[in-house]
CSV table of N, CA and C in Angstrom, one decimal:
chain,number,residue,atom,x,y,z
A,1,MET,N,28.6,40.8,52.4
A,1,MET,CA,27.3,40.2,52.4
A,1,MET,C,27.4,38.9,53.2
A,2,SER,N,26.4,38.7,54.1
A,2,SER,CA,26.4,37.5,54.9
A,2,SER,C,25.5,36.4,54.3
A,3,ARG,N,26.0,35.2,54.4
A,3,ARG,CA,25.2,34.1,53.8
A,3,ARG,C,24.9,33.1,55.0
A,4,ARG,N,23.7,32.5,54.9
A,4,ARG,CA,23.4,31.5,55.9
A,4,ARG,C,23.7,30.1,55.3
A,5,VAL,N,24.1,29.2,56.2
A,5,VAL,CA,24.4,27.9,55.7
A,5,VAL,C,23.6,26.9,56.6
A,6,VAL,N,23.0,25.9,55.9
A,6,VAL,CA,22.3,24.9,56.7
A,6,VAL,C,22.9,23.5,56.3
A,7,ILE,N,23.4,22.8,57.2
A,7,ILE,CA,24.0,21.5,57.0
A,7,ILE,C,22.9,20.5,57.2
A,8,THR,N,22.6,19.7,56.1
A,8,THR,CA,21.5,18.7,56.2
A,8,THR,C,22.0,17.3,56.4
A,9,GLY,N,23.1,17.2,57.1
A,9,GLY,CA,23.7,15.9,57.4
A,9,GLY,C,23.8,15.7,58.9
A,10,ILE,N,24.1,14.4,59.2
A,10,ILE,CA,24.2,14.1,60.6
A,10,ILE,C,25.7,13.7,60.9
A,11,GLY,N,26.2,14.2,62.0
A,11,GLY,CA,27.6,13.9,62.4
A,11,GLY,C,27.6,13.7,63.9
A,12,LEU,N,28.3,12.7,64.4
A,12,LEU,CA,28.4,12.6,65.9
A,12,LEU,C,29.7,12.0,66.2
A,13,ALA,N,30.2,12.3,67.4
A,13,ALA,CA,31.4,11.7,68.0
A,13,ALA,C,30.9,11.4,69.4
A,14,SER,N,30.6,10.1,69.7
A,14,SER,CA,30.0,9.8,71.0
A,14,SER,C,30.6,8.5,71.5
A,15,PRO,N,30.4,8.2,72.8
A,15,PRO,CA,30.9,6.9,73.3
A,15,PRO,C,30.3,5.7,72.7
A,16,LEU,N,29.2,5.8,71.9
A,16,LEU,CA,28.6,4.7,71.3
A,16,LEU,C,29.0,4.6,69.8
A,17,GLY,N,29.8,5.5,69.3
A,17,GLY,CA,30.3,5.4,68.0
A,17,GLY,C,30.2,6.8,67.2
A,18,CYS,N,30.9,6.8,66.1
A,18,CYS,CA,30.9,8.0,65.3
A,18,CYS,C,30.1,7.9,64.0
A,19,ASP,N,29.2,6.9,64.0
A,19,ASP,CA,28.4,6.6,62.9
A,19,ASP,C,27.0,6.5,63.4
A,20,LEU,N,26.0,7.1,62.8
A,20,LEU,CA,24.6,7.1,63.3
A,20,LEU,C,24.1,5.7,63.4
A,21,ALA,N,24.2,4.9,62.4
A,21,ALA,CA,23.7,3.5,62.5
A,21,ALA,C,24.4,2.7,63.6
A,22,GLU,N,25.7,2.9,63.7
A,22,GLU,CA,26.4,2.2,64.8
A,22,GLU,C,25.9,2.6,66.2
A,23,ALA,N,25.9,3.9,66.4
A,23,ALA,CA,25.5,4.5,67.7
A,23,ALA,C,24.0,4.1,68.0
A,24,ALA,N,23.1,4.2,67.0
A,24,ALA,CA,21.7,3.9,67.3
A,24,ALA,C,21.6,2.4,67.6
A,25,GLY,N,22.3,1.6,66.9
A,25,GLY,CA,22.2,0.1,67.1
A,25,GLY,C,22.7,-0.2,68.5
A,26,ARG,N,23.8,0.4,68.9
A,26,ARG,CA,24.3,0.1,70.3
A,26,ARG,C,23.3,0.6,71.3
A,27,LEU,N,22.7,1.8,71.1
A,27,LEU,CA,21.8,2.3,72.0
A,27,LEU,C,20.5,1.4,72.1
A,28,ARG,N,20.0,1.0,71.0
A,28,ARG,CA,18.9,0.1,71.0
A,28,ARG,C,19.2,-1.3,71.7
A,29,ALA,N,20.4,-1.7,71.6
A,29,ALA,CA,20.8,-3.0,72.2
A,29,ALA,C,21.1,-2.8,73.7
A,30,GLY,N,20.9,-1.6,74.2
A,30,GLY,CA,21.1,-1.3,75.6
A,30,GLY,C,22.6,-0.9,76.0
A,31,GLY,N,23.3,-0.5,75.0
A,31,GLY,CA,24.7,0.0,75.2
A,31,GLY,C,24.7,1.3,75.9
A,32,HIS,N,25.8,1.7,76.5
A,32,HIS,CA,25.9,2.9,77.2
A,32,HIS,C,27.2,3.6,77.0
A,33,GLY,N,28.3,2.9,76.7
A,33,GLY,CA,29.6,3.6,76.5
A,33,GLY,C,30.3,3.9,77.8
A,34,ILE,N,29.8,3.5,78.9
A,34,ILE,CA,30.5,3.8,80.2
A,34,ILE,C,31.5,2.7,80.5
A,35,VAL,N,32.7,3.2,80.8
A,35,VAL,CA,33.8,2.2,81.1
A,35,VAL,C,34.5,2.6,82.4
A,36,ALA,N,35.2,1.7,83.0
A,36,ALA,CA,36.0,2.0,84.1
A,36,ALA,C,37.3,2.7,83.7
A,37,MET,N,37.7,3.6,84.5
A,37,MET,CA,38.9,4.4,84.3
A,37,MET,C,39.9,4.2,85.4
A,38,PRO,N,40.6,3.0,85.4
A,38,PRO,CA,41.5,2.7,86.5
A,38,PRO,C,42.7,3.7,86.6
A,39,GLU,N,43.1,4.3,85.5
A,39,GLU,CA,44.2,5.3,85.5
A,39,GLU,C,43.8,6.5,86.3
A,40,TRP,N,42.6,6.8,86.6
A,40,TRP,CA,42.2,7.9,87.4
A,40,TRP,C,42.5,7.7,88.9
A,41,ASP,N,42.8,6.4,89.3
A,41,ASP,CA,43.1,6.1,90.7
A,41,ASP,C,44.3,6.9,91.2
A,42,GLN,N,45.2,7.1,90.4
A,42,GLN,CA,46.5,7.8,90.8
A,42,GLN,C,46.4,9.3,90.6
A,43,VAL,N,45.5,9.8,89.9
A,43,VAL,CA,45.6,11.3,89.5
A,43,VAL,C,44.4,12.1,90.0
A,44,SER,N,43.4,11.5,90.6
A,44,SER,CA,42.2,12.2,91.0
A,44,SER,C,41.8,11.9,92.4
A,45,HIS,N,41.3,13.0,93.1
A,45,HIS,CA,40.8,12.8,94.4
A,45,HIS,C,39.3,12.6,94.4
A,46,LEU,N,38.7,12.6,93.2
A,46,LEU,CA,37.3,12.4,93.0
A,46,LEU,C,36.9,10.9,93.1
A,47,ALA,N,35.8,10.6,93.7
A,47,ALA,CA,35.3,9.2,93.8
A,47,ALA,C,35.0,8.5,92.5
A,48,PRO,N,34.3,9.1,91.6
A,48,PRO,CA,33.9,8.4,90.4
A,48,PRO,C,35.2,7.9,89.6
A,49,ARG,N,35.1,6.7,89.2
A,49,ARG,CA,36.2,6.1,88.4
A,49,ARG,C,35.6,5.5,87.1
A,50,VAL,N,34.6,6.1,86.6
A,50,VAL,CA,34.0,5.7,85.3
A,50,VAL,C,33.8,6.9,84.4
A,51,ALA,N,33.7,6.7,83.1
A,51,ALA,CA,33.6,7.7,82.1
A,51,ALA,C,32.9,7.2,80.9
A,52,ALA,N,32.4,8.0,80.1
A,52,ALA,CA,31.8,7.7,78.8
A,52,ALA,C,32.6,8.5,77.8
A,53,ARG,N,33.8,8.0,77.4
A,53,ARG,CA,34.6,8.7,76.5
A,53,ARG,C,34.3,8.4,75.0
A,54,ALA,N,34.3,9.4,74.2
A,54,ALA,CA,34.1,9.2,72.8
A,54,ALA,C,35.4,8.6,72.2
A,55,ALA,N,35.3,7.4,71.6
A,55,ALA,CA,36.4,6.8,71.0
A,55,ALA,C,36.4,7.1,69.5
A,56,VAL,N,37.3,7.9,69.0
A,56,VAL,CA,37.3,8.3,67.6
A,56,VAL,C,38.3,7.4,66.9
A,57,PRO,N,37.8,6.8,65.8
A,57,PRO,CA,38.7,6.0,65.0
A,57,PRO,C,39.9,6.8,64.4
A,58,LYS,N,41.0,6.2,64.2
A,58,LYS,CA,42.2,6.8,63.7
A,58,LYS,C,42.0,7.7,62.5
A,59,GLU,N,41.2,7.1,61.6
A,59,GLU,CA,41.0,7.8,60.3
A,59,GLU,C,40.1,9.1,60.4
A,60,LEU,N,39.5,9.3,61.6
A,60,LEU,CA,38.7,10.5,61.8
A,60,LEU,C,39.5,11.5,62.7
A,61,GLU,N,40.6,11.1,63.3
A,61,GLU,CA,41.3,12.0,64.2
A,61,GLU,C,41.8,13.2,63.4
A,62,LEU,N,41.9,14.4,64.0
A,62,LEU,CA,42.4,15.6,63.4
A,62,LEU,C,43.9,15.5,63.3
A,63,PRO,N,44.5,16.2,62.3
A,63,PRO,CA,45.9,16.3,62.3
A,63,PRO,C,46.5,16.9,63.5
A,64,HIS,N,47.6,16.5,64.0
A,64,HIS,CA,48.3,17.0,65.2
A,64,HIS,C,48.4,18.5,65.2
A,65,LYS,N,48.7,19.1,64.1
A,65,LYS,CA,48.9,20.5,64.0
A,65,LYS,C,47.7,21.3,64.3
A,66,ALA,N,46.5,20.8,63.9
A,66,ALA,CA,45.2,21.4,64.2
A,66,ALA,C,44.8,21.1,65.6
A,67,ALA,N,45.0,19.8,66.0
A,67,ALA,CA,44.4,19.4,67.3
A,67,ALA,C,45.2,19.9,68.5
A,68,ARG,N,46.4,20.3,68.3
A,68,ARG,CA,47.3,20.7,69.5
A,68,ARG,C,46.8,22.0,70.2
A,69,THR,N,46.1,22.8,69.4
A,69,THR,CA,45.6,24.0,70.0
A,69,THR,C,44.1,24.0,70.4
A,70,MET,N,43.5,22.8,70.3
A,70,MET,CA,42.1,22.6,70.6
A,70,MET,C,41.9,21.7,71.9
A,71,GLY,N,40.9,22.0,72.6
A,71,GLY,CA,40.5,21.2,73.7
A,71,GLY,C,39.8,19.9,73.2
A,72,ARG,N,39.5,19.0,74.0
A,72,ARG,CA,38.9,17.7,73.6
A,72,ARG,C,37.5,18.0,73.0
A,73,VAL,N,36.7,18.9,73.7
A,73,VAL,CA,35.4,19.1,73.2
A,73,VAL,C,35.4,19.8,71.9
A,74,ALA,N,36.3,20.7,71.6
A,74,ALA,CA,36.4,21.4,70.3
A,74,ALA,C,36.8,20.4,69.3
A,75,GLN,N,37.7,19.4,69.6
A,75,GLN,CA,38.1,18.4,68.6
A,75,GLN,C,36.9,17.5,68.3
A,76,LEU,N,36.1,17.1,69.2
A,76,LEU,CA,34.9,16.3,69.0
A,76,LEU,C,33.9,17.0,68.2
A,77,ALA,N,33.7,18.3,68.5
A,77,ALA,CA,32.8,19.1,67.7
A,77,ALA,C,33.2,19.3,66.3
A,78,THR,N,34.5,19.4,66.0
A,78,THR,CA,35.0,19.6,64.7
A,78,THR,C,34.8,18.3,63.9
A,79,ILE,N,35.1,17.1,64.6
A,79,ILE,CA,34.9,15.8,63.9
A,79,ILE,C,33.5,15.6,63.6
A,80,ALA,N,32.6,15.9,64.5
A,80,ALA,CA,31.1,15.8,64.2
A,80,ALA,C,30.7,16.7,63.1
A,81,THR,N,31.2,17.9,63.0
A,81,THR,CA,30.9,18.8,61.9
A,81,THR,C,31.4,18.2,60.6
A,82,GLN,N,32.6,17.7,60.6
A,82,GLN,CA,33.1,17.2,59.3
A,82,GLN,C,32.3,16.0,58.9
A,83,LEU,N,31.8,15.2,59.8
A,83,LEU,CA,31.0,14.0,59.5
A,83,LEU,C,29.6,14.5,59.0
A,84,ALA,N,29.0,15.5,59.5
A,84,ALA,CA,27.8,16.1,59.1
A,84,ALA,C,27.9,16.6,57.7
A,85,VAL,N,29.0,17.3,57.4
A,85,VAL,CA,29.2,17.8,56.0
A,85,VAL,C,29.3,16.7,55.0
A,86,ARG,N,30.1,15.7,55.4
A,86,ARG,CA,30.2,14.5,54.5
A,86,ARG,C,28.9,13.8,54.3
A,87,ASP,N,28.1,13.6,55.4
A,87,ASP,CA,26.8,13.0,55.3
A,87,ASP,C,25.8,13.8,54.4
A,88,ALA,N,26.0,15.1,54.4
A,88,ALA,CA,25.1,16.0,53.6
A,88,ALA,C,25.5,15.9,52.1
A,89,GLY,N,26.7,15.4,51.8
A,89,GLY,CA,27.2,15.3,50.5
A,89,GLY,C,27.7,16.6,49.9
A,90,LEU,N,28.2,17.5,50.8
A,90,LEU,CA,28.7,18.8,50.4
A,90,LEU,C,30.2,18.6,50.1
A,91,THR,N,30.6,19.4,49.1
A,91,THR,CA,32.0,19.4,48.7
A,91,THR,C,32.7,20.7,49.2
A,92,ASP,N,34.0,20.7,49.1
A,92,ASP,CA,34.8,21.9,49.5
A,92,ASP,C,34.5,23.1,48.6
A,93,ASP,N,34.2,22.8,47.3
A,93,ASP,CA,33.8,23.9,46.4
A,93,ASP,C,32.5,24.6,46.8
A,94,GLU,N,31.6,23.9,47.5
A,94,GLU,CA,30.4,24.5,47.9
A,94,GLU,C,30.6,25.4,49.1
A,95,PHE,N,31.8,25.3,49.8
A,95,PHE,CA,32.1,26.2,50.9
A,95,PHE,C,32.9,27.4,50.4
A,96,ALA,N,33.4,27.4,49.2
A,96,ALA,CA,34.2,28.5,48.7
A,96,ALA,C,33.5,29.8,48.7
A,97,ASP,N,34.1,30.8,49.1
A,97,ASP,CA,33.5,32.1,49.2
A,97,ASP,C,33.5,32.7,47.8
A,98,GLY,N,32.3,32.9,47.3
A,98,GLY,CA,32.4,33.4,45.9
A,98,GLY,C,31.1,33.5,45.3
């Protein structure tokens, strides 16, 4: 039997922050998250040397064992999903199949 799930929380992993209030505040203040990437000078033939990288706090990083098989986008999506579940107030028991 298939069940549908709706997560009613908000989660994000963005260059402006991983917390809605923080990211919204920075956006309202004119923040953009774009930074210079001087390390690209030696490794890229592309002209742009700026990026808007999501800075994930250490406490939100995925364990190495899980992250090593995931690309950066998948890692950020997983972190945002975990934050949305937390924001919704859902527990592990509510995800148990049963």
